[in-house]
Each structure stands twice: as structure tokens, then as C-alpha cells.
Coordinates of C-alpha atoms in Angstrom, one line a residue:
X1 CA -88.0 -112.9 -1.7
X2 CA -88.8 -109.4 -0.5
X3 CA -92.4 -108.3 -0.7
X4 CA -92.8 -105.3 -3.1
X5 CA -95.7 -103.4 -4.5
X6 CA -96.1 -100.5 -6.9
X7 CA -98.1 -97.3 -6.6
X8 CA -97.8 -93.8 -8.1
X9 CA -94.8 -95.0 -10.2
X10 CA -92.8 -96.0 -7.1
X11 CA -91.8 -99.6 -6.3
X12 CA -92.0 -100.1 -2.5
X13 CA -90.5 -102.9 -0.5
X14 CA -93.0 -103.5 2.4
X15 CA -93.3 -105.6 5.5
X16 CA -97.0 -106.2 4.9
X17 CA -99.1 -106.1 1.7
X18 CA -101.0 -102.8 1.4
X19 CA -104.6 -103.2 0.2
X20 CA -105.3 -102.3 -3.4
X21 CA -101.6 -102.0 -4.4
X22 CA -100.3 -104.2 -7.1
X23 CA -97.4 -106.6 -6.5
X24 CA -94.2 -106.1 -8.5
X25 CA -91.0 -108.0 -9.0
X26 CA -87.9 -106.0 -8.2
X27 CA -85.4 -108.4 -9.7
X28 CA -81.9 -107.0 -9.3
X29 CA -83.1 -103.4 -9.1
X30 CA -83.3 -101.6 -5.8
X31 CA -86.7 -100.5 -4.4
X32 CA -87.7 -96.9 -4.7
X33 CA -88.7 -96.8 -1.1
X34 CA -89.5 -98.9 1.9
X35 CA -92.6 -99.4 4.1
X36 CA -92.6 -100.8 7.6
X37 CA -95.7 -101.3 9.8
X38 CA -96.0 -101.8 13.5
X39 CA -99.0 -102.0 15.8
X40 CA -98.4 -100.8 19.4
X41 CA -100.5 -101.2 22.5
X42 CA -100.4 -97.4 23.3
X43 CA -100.5 -94.3 21.2
X44 CA -97.2 -93.5 19.6
X45 CA -95.4 -90.6 21.3
X46 CA -94.5 -87.5 19.3
X47 CA -90.9 -86.5 19.0
X48 CA -89.4 -84.0 21.4
X49 CA -88.9 -81.2 18.8
X50 CA -91.4 -78.4 18.3
X51 CA -94.2 -78.9 15.8
X52 CA -93.5 -77.9 12.2
X53 CA -97.0 -78.1 11.0
X54 CA -100.5 -78.2 12.6
X55 CA -103.7 -79.2 10.8
X56 CA -107.2 -77.9 11.4
X57 CA -109.0 -78.5 14.7
X58 CA -112.2 -80.5 14.1
X59 CA -112.8 -81.2 17.8
X60 CA -111.4 -78.9 20.4
X61 CA -111.0 -81.8 22.9
X62 CA -108.8 -83.7 20.5
X63 CA -106.7 -80.8 19.2
X64 CA -105.4 -80.6 15.6
X65 CA -106.3 -83.5 13.4
X66 CA -102.6 -83.8 12.3
X67 CA -99.4 -82.4 13.8
X68 CA -96.1 -82.6 11.8
X69 CA -92.6 -82.5 13.1
X70 CA -89.4 -82.0 11.1
X71 CA -85.8 -82.9 12.1
X72 CA -83.9 -81.3 9.2
X73 CA -80.5 -82.4 10.5
X74 CA -81.6 -86.0 10.3
X75 CA -83.8 -85.7 7.3
X76 CA -86.8 -87.0 9.3
X77 CA -90.5 -86.0 9.1
X78 CA -93.0 -87.2 11.7
X79 CA -96.8 -87.1 11.3
X80 CA -99.0 -87.7 14.3
X81 CA -102.8 -88.0 13.8
X82 CA -105.0 -87.5 16.8
X83 CA -106.7 -90.8 16.2
X84 CA -103.6 -92.7 17.3
X85 CA -101.8 -93.3 14.0
X86 CA -98.3 -91.9 13.3
X87 CA -95.8 -92.0 10.5
X88 CA -92.1 -91.3 10.2
X89 CA -90.5 -90.6 6.9
X90 CA -86.7 -90.9 6.7
X91 CA -85.9 -88.9 3.6
X92 CA -82.2 -90.0 3.1
X93 CA -83.2 -93.7 3.5
X94 CA -86.6 -93.2 1.7
X95 CA -88.3 -95.2 4.4
X96 CA -91.8 -94.8 5.8
X97 CA -92.6 -96.3 9.2
X98 CA -96.3 -96.5 10.1
X99 CA -97.4 -97.0 13.7
X100 CA -100.9 -97.3 15.1
X101 CA -102.6 -98.3 18.3
X102 CA -106.1 -99.7 18.9
X103 CA -108.8 -99.0 18.1
X104 CA -107.1 -97.9 14.9
X105 CA -106.4 -100.7 12.5
X106 CA -103.9 -101.6 9.7
X107 CA -106.6 -100.7 7.2
X108 CA -107.1 -97.3 8.8
X109 CA -103.4 -96.7 8.6
X110 CA -103.2 -97.6 5.0
X111 CA -105.9 -95.1 4.1
X112 CA -103.7 -92.3 5.5
X113 CA -100.6 -93.9 3.9
X114 CA -101.8 -94.1 0.3
X115 CA -103.4 -90.6 0.5
X116 CA -101.6 -87.6 2.2
X117 CA -98.5 -89.4 3.4
X118 CA -97.4 -90.8 0.1
X119 CA -98.6 -87.6 -1.6
X120 CA -96.2 -85.6 0.7
X121 CA -93.3 -88.0 0.1
X122 CA -93.7 -87.8 -3.7
X123 CA -93.8 -84.0 -3.6
X124 CA -90.7 -83.6 -1.6
X125 CA -89.1 -85.9 -4.1
X126 CA -90.3 -83.2 -6.6
X127 CA -93.1 -85.1 -8.3
X128 CA -96.3 -83.1 -8.4
X129 CA -99.5 -84.6 -6.9
X130 CA -102.9 -83.1 -7.6
X131 CA -106.1 -83.7 -5.7
X132 CA -107.7 -85.4 -8.7
X133 CA -109.2 -88.6 -10.2
X134 CA -107.8 -89.7 -13.6
X135 CA -109.6 -91.7 -16.2
X136 CA -108.6 -93.0 -19.6
X137 CA -111.1 -92.8 -22.5
X138 CA -109.7 -94.2 -25.8
X139 CA -106.3 -92.5 -26.1
X140 CA -107.1 -89.7 -23.7
X141 CA -106.2 -89.5 -20.1
X142 CA -108.2 -86.8 -18.3
X143 CA -107.8 -85.6 -14.8
X144 CA -110.7 -84.2 -12.8
X145 CA -109.4 -81.8 -10.1
X146 CA -111.2 -80.4 -7.1
X147 CA -111.3 -80.3 -3.3
X148 CA -113.1 -82.8 -1.1
X149 CA -116.7 -83.2 -2.0
X150 CA -116.4 -81.7 -5.5
X151 CA -117.4 -85.0 -7.2
X152 CA -114.1 -86.3 -8.6
X153 CA -114.6 -89.9 -7.5
X154 CA -118.3 -90.0 -8.3
X155 CA -117.6 -88.7 -11.8
X156 CA -114.8 -91.2 -12.3
X157 CA -117.0 -94.1 -11.1
X158 CA -119.8 -93.0 -13.5
X159 CA -117.4 -92.9 -16.4
X160 CA -116.1 -96.3 -15.4
X161 CA -119.6 -97.6 -15.9
X162 CA -119.5 -96.1 -19.4
X163 CA -116.4 -98.0 -20.4
X164 CA -113.6 -95.6 -19.2
X165 CA -110.6 -97.0 -17.2
X166 CA -109.8 -95.4 -13.9
X167 CA -106.1 -95.3 -13.3
X168 CA -105.9 -93.0 -10.3
X169 CA -108.5 -91.9 -7.8
X170 CA -108.1 -88.8 -5.5
X171 CA -104.4 -88.5 -6.0
X172 CA -102.9 -87.9 -9.5
X173 CA -99.1 -88.3 -9.4
X174 CA -97.8 -86.4 -12.4
X175 CA -94.4 -86.6 -14.0
X176 CA -92.9 -85.1 -17.1
X177 CA -91.4 -87.6 -19.5
X178 CA -90.2 -87.5 -23.1
X179 CA -93.7 -88.0 -24.6
X180 CA -95.3 -85.4 -22.3
X181 CA -96.9 -85.4 -18.9
X182 CA -98.0 -88.7 -17.5
X183 CA -100.2 -89.8 -14.6
X184 CA -99.0 -92.8 -12.7
X185 CA -101.5 -95.5 -11.5
X186 CA -102.8 -95.3 -8.0
X187 CA -104.4 -97.8 -5.6
X188 CA -106.8 -100.1 -7.4
X189 CA -110.0 -98.9 -5.7
X190 CA -112.4 -95.9 -5.8
X191 CA -113.7 -94.5 -2.5
X192 CA -117.2 -93.2 -2.4
X193 CA -119.7 -91.7 0.1
X194 CA -123.0 -93.4 0.7
X195 CA -125.1 -90.9 -1.4
X196 CA -122.8 -91.6 -4.4
X197 CA -123.0 -95.3 -3.9
X198 CA -126.8 -95.1 -3.8
X199 CA -126.9 -93.0 -6.9
X200 CA -124.7 -95.3 -8.9
X201 CA -125.6 -98.7 -7.5
X202 CA -129.0 -98.4 -6.0
X203 CA -128.3 -98.7 -2.3
X204 CA -125.6 -97.6 0.1
X205 CA -124.6 -101.1 1.2
X206 CA -123.9 -102.1 -2.5
X207 CA -120.2 -101.6 -1.7
X208 CA -118.2 -102.5 1.4
X209 CA -116.9 -100.0 3.9
X210 CA -113.2 -99.2 3.9
X211 CA -113.0 -100.0 7.6
X212 CA -115.2 -99.7 10.7
X213 CA -113.8 -96.3 11.4
X214 CA -114.3 -94.8 7.9
X215 CA -117.7 -94.0 6.5
X216 CA -116.6 -94.2 2.9
X217 CA -117.0 -97.3 0.8
X218 CA -114.8 -98.7 -1.9
X219 CA -115.2 -100.1 -5.4
X220 CA -112.3 -102.5 -6.3
X221 CA -110.8 -101.8 -9.7
X222 CA -110.2 -105.3 -11.0
X223 CA -107.8 -105.3 -13.9
X224 CA -106.0 -108.3 -15.4
X225 CA -102.7 -106.5 -15.4
X226 CA -101.0 -103.5 -13.8
X227 CA -102.1 -100.3 -15.5
X228 CA -99.4 -98.3 -17.2
X229 CA -98.8 -94.6 -16.8
X230 CA -101.1 -92.7 -19.1
X231 CA -100.2 -89.5 -21.0
X232 CA -102.3 -86.6 -19.7
X233 CA -104.3 -84.9 -22.5
X234 CA -106.6 -82.7 -20.5
X235 CA -107.3 -81.4 -17.0
X236 CA -110.8 -80.3 -15.8
X237 CA -111.2 -78.2 -12.7
X238 CA -114.6 -79.2 -11.3
X239 CA -116.9 -76.3 -10.3
X240 CA -120.1 -77.4 -8.6
X241 CA -123.0 -75.3 -9.9
X242 CA -126.8 -75.3 -9.2
X243 CA -128.7 -78.5 -10.2
X244 CA -130.4 -76.8 -13.1
X245 CA -127.3 -75.1 -14.6
X246 CA -126.0 -76.3 -18.0
X247 CA -123.0 -78.6 -18.3
X248 CA -120.2 -76.5 -19.9
X249 CA -116.5 -75.9 -19.8
X250 CA -114.2 -72.9 -20.2
X251 CA -110.6 -72.9 -21.4
X252 CA -108.2 -71.2 -18.9
X253 CA -105.1 -69.3 -19.8
X254 CA -101.8 -70.8 -18.5
X255 CA -101.6 -68.2 -15.8
X256 CA -105.2 -68.7 -14.7
X257 CA -104.7 -72.5 -14.8
X258 CA -101.6 -72.4 -12.5
X259 CA -103.5 -70.1 -10.0
X260 CA -106.3 -72.6 -9.9
X261 CA -104.2 -75.7 -9.7
X262 CA -101.9 -74.5 -6.9
X263 CA -104.6 -74.8 -4.2
X264 CA -105.3 -78.4 -5.4
X265 CA -101.8 -79.9 -4.9
X266 CA -102.1 -82.9 -2.6
X267 CA -101.6 -82.6 0.2
X268 CA -101.9 -78.9 0.4
X269 CA -99.8 -78.6 3.6
X270 CA -96.3 -78.5 2.2
X271 CA -94.4 -75.7 3.9
X272 CA -91.1 -76.5 2.2
X273 CA -90.0 -73.6 0.0
X274 CA -87.8 -75.7 -2.3
X275 CA -90.6 -78.3 -2.9
X276 CA -93.1 -75.5 -3.6
X277 CA -90.8 -73.9 -6.1
X278 CA -90.4 -77.2 -8.0
X279 CA -94.2 -77.8 -7.9
X280 CA -94.8 -74.3 -9.3
X281 CA -92.3 -74.9 -12.1
X282 CA -93.9 -78.2 -13.1
X283 CA -97.4 -76.7 -13.0
X284 CA -96.3 -73.8 -15.2
X285 CA -94.9 -76.3 -17.8
X286 CA -98.1 -78.4 -17.5
X287 CA -100.3 -75.4 -18.2
X288 CA -98.5 -74.5 -21.4
X289 CA -98.8 -78.0 -23.0
X290 CA -102.0 -79.6 -21.6
X291 CA -105.4 -77.9 -22.0
X292 CA -106.9 -77.0 -18.6
X293 CA -110.5 -76.1 -18.5
X294 CA -113.1 -75.3 -15.8
X295 CA -116.0 -77.8 -15.9
X296 CA -119.4 -77.0 -14.5
X297 CA -120.8 -80.0 -12.5
X298 CA -124.5 -79.6 -11.7
X299 CA -125.3 -80.4 -8.1
X300 CA -127.6 -83.3 -8.9
X301 CA -126.9 -87.0 -9.3
X302 CA -129.7 -87.0 -11.9
X303 CA -127.3 -85.1 -14.2
X304 CA -124.4 -87.5 -14.0
X305 CA -125.1 -89.2 -17.3
X306 CA -125.3 -85.8 -19.0
X307 CA -121.9 -84.9 -17.6
X308 CA -120.5 -88.2 -18.8
X309 CA -122.0 -87.6 -22.2
X310 CA -120.3 -84.2 -22.4
X311 CA -116.9 -85.6 -21.4
X312 CA -117.1 -88.7 -23.6
X313 CA -118.1 -86.6 -26.6
X314 CA -114.8 -84.7 -26.3
X315 CA -112.5 -87.5 -25.2
X316 CA -114.2 -90.9 -25.8

């Protein structure tokens, strides 16, 4: 029987089980996509074509963190990370091939896969992904949107301790269905930096590291059964404010909301005009039916319970 797992509403046949993804039985139905993994002794070579996208340069000696290549005539996208991990996405076949070489590991590769790579694949399939963590409180599914370091995962983990269910962390895959906009479940783990782990659990080593090459730690989301898509009832754009500032929120107009959401699509490197048009259309529809608010988040772990109280009072 073929191995298959589900994430972001996609059932993927895979050659190896991906950490934190739930198994799924395909039955007679075809998979929505395919994953293949291969470790190589040397760094995978980039394709011969010219770069299509170049990421930021963190270290001048290593060059861009990520370089993307596009072969439109074949429907292929290649993504080469400077750490020695590479991905090829065959759009016609809906197949992702992941390659890595030591010292990179399978776990390192899966971190890229379940984040920016699958986010990119979903968006060129015209499903919007936001840089957001999503929790369910009672009958409300609420997404907390913001860039790296805004506190999305920390707030989701704090709400988890207060009885909320976390269905997606860091990536919110959104789809319009008959009952409204829904968020599809993501990997069953929350990733946190050491200061957040210390604030929530008392010490940084209270949670295990993702891998020896990643400083973030993870909190498994143990659930008895696969979470279902949740109807999105509110979106909060996190705005970090001084530690002494009050916790408050402000309703945004649909036009303001779309302007604020666009920089938070995930990943934000999507230089495909047709995909961006589809994303803009979906965000415009979303902003007209789902309340989108700006939420002030005091820059102090001591205020986390107060922020949770504020959110739970409105959605718990």
C-alpha cells in the first residue's frame, strides 16, 4: 500500500513519512501530489537555466539564501538553498522531489518542505497561504497574521494552554468553500524560539530541538484524530507595541485589510503574475466577509495572559 499523508488539505503520496503529518488512506482516489526524497553525497547541482528568483544575502560568502529557477516549457520549478538542500517541483505531474547532502538531514529538509516549498506549491495552485497561526476557540477559527518574530506561534501556544485547539502554525492555507472561508490543518507541531519556550514552560530545554541545525524547538500537537478544516471567523494582524501599551484591536476596512494582508502571503516571493492576481482576488473576497482587525501585542511575555484574556473574551 502506498504511503500517504495529509497537510494543508492536500493528500500526498510520499516515499518517506514526513514528521508531524498525519497518515491518510487514499483508497481508490488518486493522490493530490507526490513527494520523493533523496540524500546525495554532494550538494545538488542547480539547473543550467538563468535564475528566476534570488533571496536575501545573509552571508556574503554563501550568496543568496535561496535561488529559484523556472523552466516554463517543462513546467518545472527548482529551489536551491545555500545550505545544500534543493527541491524540484514538476507542476504538470504535481510532484516535489527533495534532495539534500550532509551535513543537512532529512529533518532539515522537511522543515523547508512544510513551510515555503508547500506554501509556494499551494499558491501556484491558486490556494492562498498566509503567514499566520490559526486556533479554534469554541466555534471560532481565528488566524493571527504577521512576519517572523511577530509572536504568532507564541500566542497560539499560549492559547493552547488555555484550551484552544491549534490547527495550523506559521502557514494558514485558506480556501473558499460553500460555507465560507476555511483554514486547512497544517503539521501537528508548533515551533518556538528559546525565549518563548522559557516564558511558557519555564526553561528553554523543556521542548526538543527541531534538528541540530535549527535553533527552534517544537511542541507536538497530539490529537486523537485528524483535525478538520475550520471555518475562518476572524483575522488579526499582529502589531508589536511597547511593553506598557494597552491590548486593543482596530477594525480595518476591506481595502485596508487587503493592503495589510498582501505582504503576509506565504511565501512572499511569488513572481508569477497569474498567481498573484488569483491571490489578490481571494484576499479581496476574504476581506469583505471575514472581520480583519489590527491587534496590538505588547512586547512582553508577562502580558501574554492578558492578550489571551482579550482574545478569549471575544471568541472563546
